[in-house]
Short mmCIF file of C-alpha atoms (C1' of nucleotides) in Angstrom, two decimals:
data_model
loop_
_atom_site.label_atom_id
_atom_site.label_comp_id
_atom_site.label_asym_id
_atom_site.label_seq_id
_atom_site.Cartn_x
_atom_site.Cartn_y
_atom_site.Cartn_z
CA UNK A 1 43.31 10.57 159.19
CA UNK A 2 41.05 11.46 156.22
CA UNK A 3 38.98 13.96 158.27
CA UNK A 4 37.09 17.32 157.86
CA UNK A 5 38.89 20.02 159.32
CA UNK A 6 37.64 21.77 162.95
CA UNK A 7 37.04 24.98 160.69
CA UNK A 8 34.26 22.70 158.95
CA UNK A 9 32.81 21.19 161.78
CA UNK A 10 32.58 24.18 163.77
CA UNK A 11 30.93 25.74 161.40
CA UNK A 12 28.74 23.07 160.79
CA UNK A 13 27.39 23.53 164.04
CA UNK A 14 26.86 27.03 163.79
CA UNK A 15 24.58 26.54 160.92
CA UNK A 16 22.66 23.58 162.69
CA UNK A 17 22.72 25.99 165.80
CA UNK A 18 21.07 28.62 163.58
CA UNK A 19 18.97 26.21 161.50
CA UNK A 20 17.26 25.01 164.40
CA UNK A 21 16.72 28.32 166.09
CA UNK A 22 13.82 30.67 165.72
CA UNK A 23 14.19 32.43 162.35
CA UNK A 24 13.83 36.22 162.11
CA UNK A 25 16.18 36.21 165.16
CA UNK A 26 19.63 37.45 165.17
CA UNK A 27 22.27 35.60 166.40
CA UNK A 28 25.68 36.81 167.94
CA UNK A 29 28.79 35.12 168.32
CA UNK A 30 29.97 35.68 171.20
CA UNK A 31 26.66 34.48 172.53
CA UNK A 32 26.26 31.11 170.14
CA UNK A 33 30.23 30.54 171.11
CA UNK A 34 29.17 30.48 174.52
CA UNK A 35 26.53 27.76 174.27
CA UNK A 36 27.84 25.43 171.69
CA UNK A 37 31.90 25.32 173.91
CA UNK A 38 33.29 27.13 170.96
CA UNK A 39 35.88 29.59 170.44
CA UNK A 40 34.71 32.73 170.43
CA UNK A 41 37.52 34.20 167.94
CA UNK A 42 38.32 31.10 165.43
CA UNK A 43 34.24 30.91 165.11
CA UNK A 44 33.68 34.58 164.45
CA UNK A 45 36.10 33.81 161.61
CA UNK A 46 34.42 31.03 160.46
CA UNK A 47 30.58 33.21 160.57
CA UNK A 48 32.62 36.21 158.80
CA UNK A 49 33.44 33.36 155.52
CA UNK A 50 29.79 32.17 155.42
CA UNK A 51 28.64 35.42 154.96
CA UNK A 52 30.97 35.83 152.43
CA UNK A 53 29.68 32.98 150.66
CA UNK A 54 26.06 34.35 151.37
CA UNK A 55 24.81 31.09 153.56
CA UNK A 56 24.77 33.98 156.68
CA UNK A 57 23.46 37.05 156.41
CA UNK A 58 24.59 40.16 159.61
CA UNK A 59 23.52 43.08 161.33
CA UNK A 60 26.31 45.05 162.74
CA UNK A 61 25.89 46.65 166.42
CA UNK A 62 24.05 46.33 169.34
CA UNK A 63 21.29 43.64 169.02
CA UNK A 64 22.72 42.59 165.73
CA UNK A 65 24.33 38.91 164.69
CA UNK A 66 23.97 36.78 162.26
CA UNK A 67 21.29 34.39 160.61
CA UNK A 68 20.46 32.24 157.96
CA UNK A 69 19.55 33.51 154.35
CA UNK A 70 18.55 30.32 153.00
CA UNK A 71 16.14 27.81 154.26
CA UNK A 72 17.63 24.75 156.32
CA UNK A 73 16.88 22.00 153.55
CA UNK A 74 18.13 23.93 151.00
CA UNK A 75 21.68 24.06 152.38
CA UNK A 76 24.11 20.89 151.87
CA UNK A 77 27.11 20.43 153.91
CA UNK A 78 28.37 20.20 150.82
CA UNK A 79 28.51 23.54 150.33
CA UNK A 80 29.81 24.19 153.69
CA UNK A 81 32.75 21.94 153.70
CA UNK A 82 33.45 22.83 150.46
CA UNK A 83 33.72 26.81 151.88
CA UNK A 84 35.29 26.07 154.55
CA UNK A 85 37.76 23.87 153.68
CA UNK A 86 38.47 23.76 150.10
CA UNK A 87 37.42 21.27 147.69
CA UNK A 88 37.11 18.07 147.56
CA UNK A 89 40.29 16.54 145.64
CA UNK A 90 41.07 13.39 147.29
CA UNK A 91 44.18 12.82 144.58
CA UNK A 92 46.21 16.56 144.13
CA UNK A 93 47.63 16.02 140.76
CA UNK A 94 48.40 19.96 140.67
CA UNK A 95 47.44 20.43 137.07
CA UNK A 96 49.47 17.99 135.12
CA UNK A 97 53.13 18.90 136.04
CA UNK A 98 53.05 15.33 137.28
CA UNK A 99 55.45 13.05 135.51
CA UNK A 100 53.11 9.86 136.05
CA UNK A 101 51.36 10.34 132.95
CA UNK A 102 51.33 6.85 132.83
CA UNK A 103 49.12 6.39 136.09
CA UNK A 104 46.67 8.83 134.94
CA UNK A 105 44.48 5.93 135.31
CA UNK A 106 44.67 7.21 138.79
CA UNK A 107 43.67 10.86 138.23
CA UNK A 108 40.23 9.08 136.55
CA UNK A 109 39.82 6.99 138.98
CA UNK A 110 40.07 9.36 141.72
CA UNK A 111 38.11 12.27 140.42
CA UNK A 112 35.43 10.04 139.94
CA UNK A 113 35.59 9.08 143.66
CA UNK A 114 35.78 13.00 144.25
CA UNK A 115 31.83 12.86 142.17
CA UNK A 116 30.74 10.07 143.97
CA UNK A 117 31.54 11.95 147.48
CA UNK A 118 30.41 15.26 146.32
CA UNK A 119 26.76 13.78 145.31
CA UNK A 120 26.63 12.21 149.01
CA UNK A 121 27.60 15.18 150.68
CA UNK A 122 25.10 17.16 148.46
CA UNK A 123 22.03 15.22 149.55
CA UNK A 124 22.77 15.68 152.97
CA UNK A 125 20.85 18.80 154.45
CA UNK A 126 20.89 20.79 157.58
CA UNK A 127 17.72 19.42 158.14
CA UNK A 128 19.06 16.16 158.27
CA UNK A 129 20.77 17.04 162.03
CA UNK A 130 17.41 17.49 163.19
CA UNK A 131 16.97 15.40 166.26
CA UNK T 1 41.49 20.15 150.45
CA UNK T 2 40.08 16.83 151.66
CA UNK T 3 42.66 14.63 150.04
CA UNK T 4 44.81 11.89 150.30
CA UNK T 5 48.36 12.06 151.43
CA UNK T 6 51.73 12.03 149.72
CA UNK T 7 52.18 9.34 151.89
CA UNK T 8 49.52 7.21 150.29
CA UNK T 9 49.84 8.54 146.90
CA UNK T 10 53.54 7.19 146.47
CA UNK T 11 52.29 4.30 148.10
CA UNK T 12 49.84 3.58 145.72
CA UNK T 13 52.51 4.33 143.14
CA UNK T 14 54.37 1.92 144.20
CA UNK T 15 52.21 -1.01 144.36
CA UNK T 16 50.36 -0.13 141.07
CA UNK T 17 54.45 -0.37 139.06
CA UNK T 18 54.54 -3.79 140.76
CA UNK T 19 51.06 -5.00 139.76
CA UNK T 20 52.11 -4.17 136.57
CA UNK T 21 55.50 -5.36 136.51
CA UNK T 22 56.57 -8.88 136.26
CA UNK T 23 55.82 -10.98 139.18
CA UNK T 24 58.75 -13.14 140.85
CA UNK T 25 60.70 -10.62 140.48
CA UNK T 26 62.22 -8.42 143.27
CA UNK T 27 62.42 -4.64 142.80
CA UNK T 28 64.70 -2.67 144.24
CA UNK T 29 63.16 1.26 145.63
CA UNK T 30 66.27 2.66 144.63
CA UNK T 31 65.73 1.84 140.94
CA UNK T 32 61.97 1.92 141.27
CA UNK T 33 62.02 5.45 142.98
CA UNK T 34 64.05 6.24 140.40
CA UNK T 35 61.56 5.32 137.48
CA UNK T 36 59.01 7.08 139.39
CA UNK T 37 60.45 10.01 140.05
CA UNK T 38 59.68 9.66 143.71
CA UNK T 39 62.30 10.33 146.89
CA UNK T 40 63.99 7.68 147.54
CA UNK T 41 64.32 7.68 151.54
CA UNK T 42 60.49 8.26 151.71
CA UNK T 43 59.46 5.69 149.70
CA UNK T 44 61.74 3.17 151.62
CA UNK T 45 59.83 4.03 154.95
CA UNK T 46 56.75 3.56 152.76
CA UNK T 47 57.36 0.36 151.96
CA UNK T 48 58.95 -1.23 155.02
CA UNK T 49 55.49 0.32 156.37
CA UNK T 50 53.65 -2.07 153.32
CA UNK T 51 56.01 -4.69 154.01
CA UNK T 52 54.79 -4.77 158.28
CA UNK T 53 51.30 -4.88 156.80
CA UNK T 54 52.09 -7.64 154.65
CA UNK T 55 51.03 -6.46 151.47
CA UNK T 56 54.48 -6.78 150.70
CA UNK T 57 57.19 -9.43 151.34
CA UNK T 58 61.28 -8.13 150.55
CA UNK T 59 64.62 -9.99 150.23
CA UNK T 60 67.22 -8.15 151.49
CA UNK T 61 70.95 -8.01 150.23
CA UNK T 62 72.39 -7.58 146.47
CA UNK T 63 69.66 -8.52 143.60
CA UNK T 64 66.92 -7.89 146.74
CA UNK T 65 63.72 -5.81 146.94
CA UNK T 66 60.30 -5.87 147.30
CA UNK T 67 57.41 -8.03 146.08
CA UNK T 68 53.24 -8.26 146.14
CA UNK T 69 52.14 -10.79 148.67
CA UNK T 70 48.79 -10.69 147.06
CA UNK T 71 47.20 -10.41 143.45
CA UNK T 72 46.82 -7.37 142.55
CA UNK T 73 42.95 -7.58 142.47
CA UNK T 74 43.40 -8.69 146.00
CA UNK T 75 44.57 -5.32 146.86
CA UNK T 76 42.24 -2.69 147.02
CA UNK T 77 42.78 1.32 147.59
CA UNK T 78 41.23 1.07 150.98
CA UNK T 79 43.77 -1.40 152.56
CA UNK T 80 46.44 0.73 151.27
CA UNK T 81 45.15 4.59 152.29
CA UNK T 82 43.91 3.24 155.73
CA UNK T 83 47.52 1.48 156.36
CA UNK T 84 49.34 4.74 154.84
CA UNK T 85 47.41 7.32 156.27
CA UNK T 86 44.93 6.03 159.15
CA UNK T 87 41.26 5.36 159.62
CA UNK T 88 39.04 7.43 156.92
CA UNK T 89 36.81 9.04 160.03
CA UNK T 90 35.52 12.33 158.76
CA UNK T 91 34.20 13.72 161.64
CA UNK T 92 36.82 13.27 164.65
CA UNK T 93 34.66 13.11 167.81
CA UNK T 94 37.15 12.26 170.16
CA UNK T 95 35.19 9.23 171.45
CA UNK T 96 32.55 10.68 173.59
CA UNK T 97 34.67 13.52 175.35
CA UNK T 98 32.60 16.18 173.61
CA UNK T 99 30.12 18.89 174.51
CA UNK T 100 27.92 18.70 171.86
CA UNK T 101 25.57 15.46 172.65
CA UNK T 102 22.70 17.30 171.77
CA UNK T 103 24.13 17.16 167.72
CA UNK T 104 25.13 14.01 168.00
CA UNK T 105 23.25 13.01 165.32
CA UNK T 106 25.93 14.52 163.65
CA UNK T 107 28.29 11.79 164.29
CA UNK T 108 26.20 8.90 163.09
CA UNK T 109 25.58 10.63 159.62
CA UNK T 110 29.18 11.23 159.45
CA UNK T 111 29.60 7.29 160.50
CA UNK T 112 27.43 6.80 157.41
CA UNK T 113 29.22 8.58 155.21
CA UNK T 114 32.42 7.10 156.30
CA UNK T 115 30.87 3.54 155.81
CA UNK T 116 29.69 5.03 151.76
CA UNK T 117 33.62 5.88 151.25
CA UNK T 118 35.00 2.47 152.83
CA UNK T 119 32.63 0.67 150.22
CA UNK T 120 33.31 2.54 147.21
CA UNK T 121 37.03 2.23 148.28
CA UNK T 122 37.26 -1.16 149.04
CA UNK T 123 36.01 -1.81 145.82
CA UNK T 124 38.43 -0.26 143.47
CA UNK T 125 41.22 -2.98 143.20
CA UNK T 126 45.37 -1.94 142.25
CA UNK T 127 43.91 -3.83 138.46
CA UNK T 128 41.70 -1.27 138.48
CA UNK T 129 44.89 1.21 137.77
CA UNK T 130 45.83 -0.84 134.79
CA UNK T 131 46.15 1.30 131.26
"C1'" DT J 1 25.12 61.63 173.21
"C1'" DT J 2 27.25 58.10 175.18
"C1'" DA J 3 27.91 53.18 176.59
"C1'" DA J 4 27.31 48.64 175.33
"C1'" DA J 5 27.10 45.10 172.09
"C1'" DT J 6 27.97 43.72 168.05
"C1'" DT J 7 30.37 42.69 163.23
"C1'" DC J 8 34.47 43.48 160.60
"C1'" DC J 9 39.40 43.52 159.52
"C1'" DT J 10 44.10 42.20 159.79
"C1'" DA J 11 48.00 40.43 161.77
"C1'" DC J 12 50.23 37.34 164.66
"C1'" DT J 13 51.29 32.72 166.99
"C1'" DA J 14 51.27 27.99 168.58
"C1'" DA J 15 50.67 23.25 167.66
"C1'" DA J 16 50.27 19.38 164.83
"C1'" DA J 17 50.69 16.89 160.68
"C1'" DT J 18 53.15 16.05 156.56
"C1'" DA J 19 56.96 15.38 153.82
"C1'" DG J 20 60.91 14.66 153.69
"C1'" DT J 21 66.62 13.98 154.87
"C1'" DA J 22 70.57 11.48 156.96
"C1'" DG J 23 73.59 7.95 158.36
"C1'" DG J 24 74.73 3.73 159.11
"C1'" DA J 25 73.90 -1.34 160.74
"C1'" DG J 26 72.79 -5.80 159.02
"C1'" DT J 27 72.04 -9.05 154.99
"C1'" DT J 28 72.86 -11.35 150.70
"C1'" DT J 29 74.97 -12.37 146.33
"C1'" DG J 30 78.60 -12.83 142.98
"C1'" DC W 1 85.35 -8.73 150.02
"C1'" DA W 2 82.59 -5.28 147.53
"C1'" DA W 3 78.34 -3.99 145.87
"C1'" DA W 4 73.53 -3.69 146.31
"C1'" DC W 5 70.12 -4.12 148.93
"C1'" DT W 6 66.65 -3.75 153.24
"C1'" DC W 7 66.13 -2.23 157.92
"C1'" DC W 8 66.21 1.01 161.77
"C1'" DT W 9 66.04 5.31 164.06
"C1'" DA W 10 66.54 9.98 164.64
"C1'" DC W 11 66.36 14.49 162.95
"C1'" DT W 12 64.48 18.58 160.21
"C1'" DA W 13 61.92 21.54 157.30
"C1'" DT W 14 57.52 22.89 155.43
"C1'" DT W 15 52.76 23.42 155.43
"C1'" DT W 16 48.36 23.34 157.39
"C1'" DT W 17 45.37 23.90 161.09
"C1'" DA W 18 43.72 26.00 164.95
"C1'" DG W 19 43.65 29.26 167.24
"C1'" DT W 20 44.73 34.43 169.81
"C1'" DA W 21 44.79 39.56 169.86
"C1'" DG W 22 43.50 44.20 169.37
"C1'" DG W 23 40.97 47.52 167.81
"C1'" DA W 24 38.05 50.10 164.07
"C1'" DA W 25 33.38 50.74 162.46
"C1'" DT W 26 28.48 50.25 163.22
"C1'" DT W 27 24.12 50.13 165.55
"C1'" DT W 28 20.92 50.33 169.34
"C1'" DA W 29 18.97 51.97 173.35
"C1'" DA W 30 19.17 54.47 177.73
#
DNA sequence: TTAAATTCCTACTAAAATAGTAGGAGTTTG
DNA sequence: CAAACTCCTACTATTTTAGTAGGAATTTAA
C-alpha cells in the first residue's frame, strides 16, 4: 500500500492541532497526546524532529510546550511529509549502481512523477484542514 | 521514502523487456531474469501474480514462458503497481474506526490526492518506457 | 527551595512489511 | 525419457515502522 507513514500523519495532526489553536499559547505533549488518542512517547518524538526542522518552536519546563513558528498557510504538508518521512522517490534507483541503464527511461519517467506529486503536496496548506 | 516496491519495480521490468521484445514469442523468467539481472524465484512469483491478473498469459513445459495479453499501450503503470503492491491510499484511515472525525477533512484531501496520482498514473502506458 | 510539569536525549523492543530462498510437483516438447 | 519450463506452497532473513522506557535537564510557581 503506497501510503504515508503513521510518523507523518501523526504529525500532521499535531500541526493542524496547533494550527487551529490559539497562537501565543504553548502546547504540551503529553496534554495534545491526550486529546488527539495519540501516543504520548512516539508523538513527543515526532514534536522533538519538527523543531528540529524549525516548523515548532519549545519552551522547556513547567508551563512550557510547543507551538508553531510559522503561520498556518505558509506551511505545506509537503514539508512535513517530506521531514518526517523522507523524500519523495517513488522509483529508488540508489544512484546509478543499477545495471538497467537501458530502462533509464524509467528513472525519467518516474522522477518526473516524483515533481508532479511534490507540486501537489506543496499547494496543500495547513489551512486547508480547516473545517 | 514514499516509493514504490521492489515488488513492482521488477514487475515493471519485466513487462517493459516484453513490450519491447518480439511478440508471439514466449519468454522464459529464467533467461529473462537472467538478462535483467533480477532473482529468479522472485520474479517467478511476480509473474504468476501478472499472469492471475491477466496481464499475462504463459505456456508451460520446454520452449514455454510468458507473454503480454495486451498491447503494450494497453498497459499502464497503474494496473501494474496497484496489482503488485495494493491500492495507492495515502492516508490509511482504517475505514471509519478512528478518533479523529473532527480532521476528517483530512481524509477527503488525501482521497483527492490519491485520485491526482491514479490519473497521472493511469496515463503513463509500458510504450511510454520505450528508448 | 522544592515539587510539578515540561522538553530533551538515547536506547531498546515489538510488529509488520518487504524481499527474498527452497524444493519439488505437474506440464510440454523434442 | 530428459530437459526446460510454469505452478504451488512454505519458509526465512532483512528492513522499516511503530512504538516503549527511563531518566537528565530546564522552568515555573507555591
Amino acid at each position: 500500500m503506497l501510503s504515508i507513514s503513521k510518523r507523518s500523519q501523526y504529525g500532521l495532526y499535531f500541526l493542524i492541532f496547533l494550527a487551529k489553536s490559539k497562537q501565543g499559547k504553548f502546547f504540551s505533549i503529553k496534554k495534545t497526546a491526550k486529546i488527539l488518542h495519540l501516543p504520548y512517547r512516539y508523538l513527543s518524538q515526532i514534536a522533538k524532529d519538527l523543531k528540529d526542522k524549525q516548523i515548532l518552536a519549545s519552551k522547556e519546563g513547567s508551563g512550557g510546550g510547543y507551538f508553531l513558528t510559522k503561520k498556518p498557510e505558509e506551511i505545506s504538508i509537503l514539508e512535513i511529509i517530506e521531514l518526517l518521512q523522507e523524500p519523495i522517490n517513488l522509483i529508488d534507483c540508489e544512484q546509478n549502481i543499477c545495471e538497467h541503464k537501458h530502462n533509464c527511461k524509467m528513472r525519467k519517467i518516474f522522477l518526473s512523477l516524483d515533481n508532479q506529486m511534490q507540486t501537489m503536496l506543496k499547494d496543500i496548506k495547513l489551512t486547508a484542514f480547516y473545517d
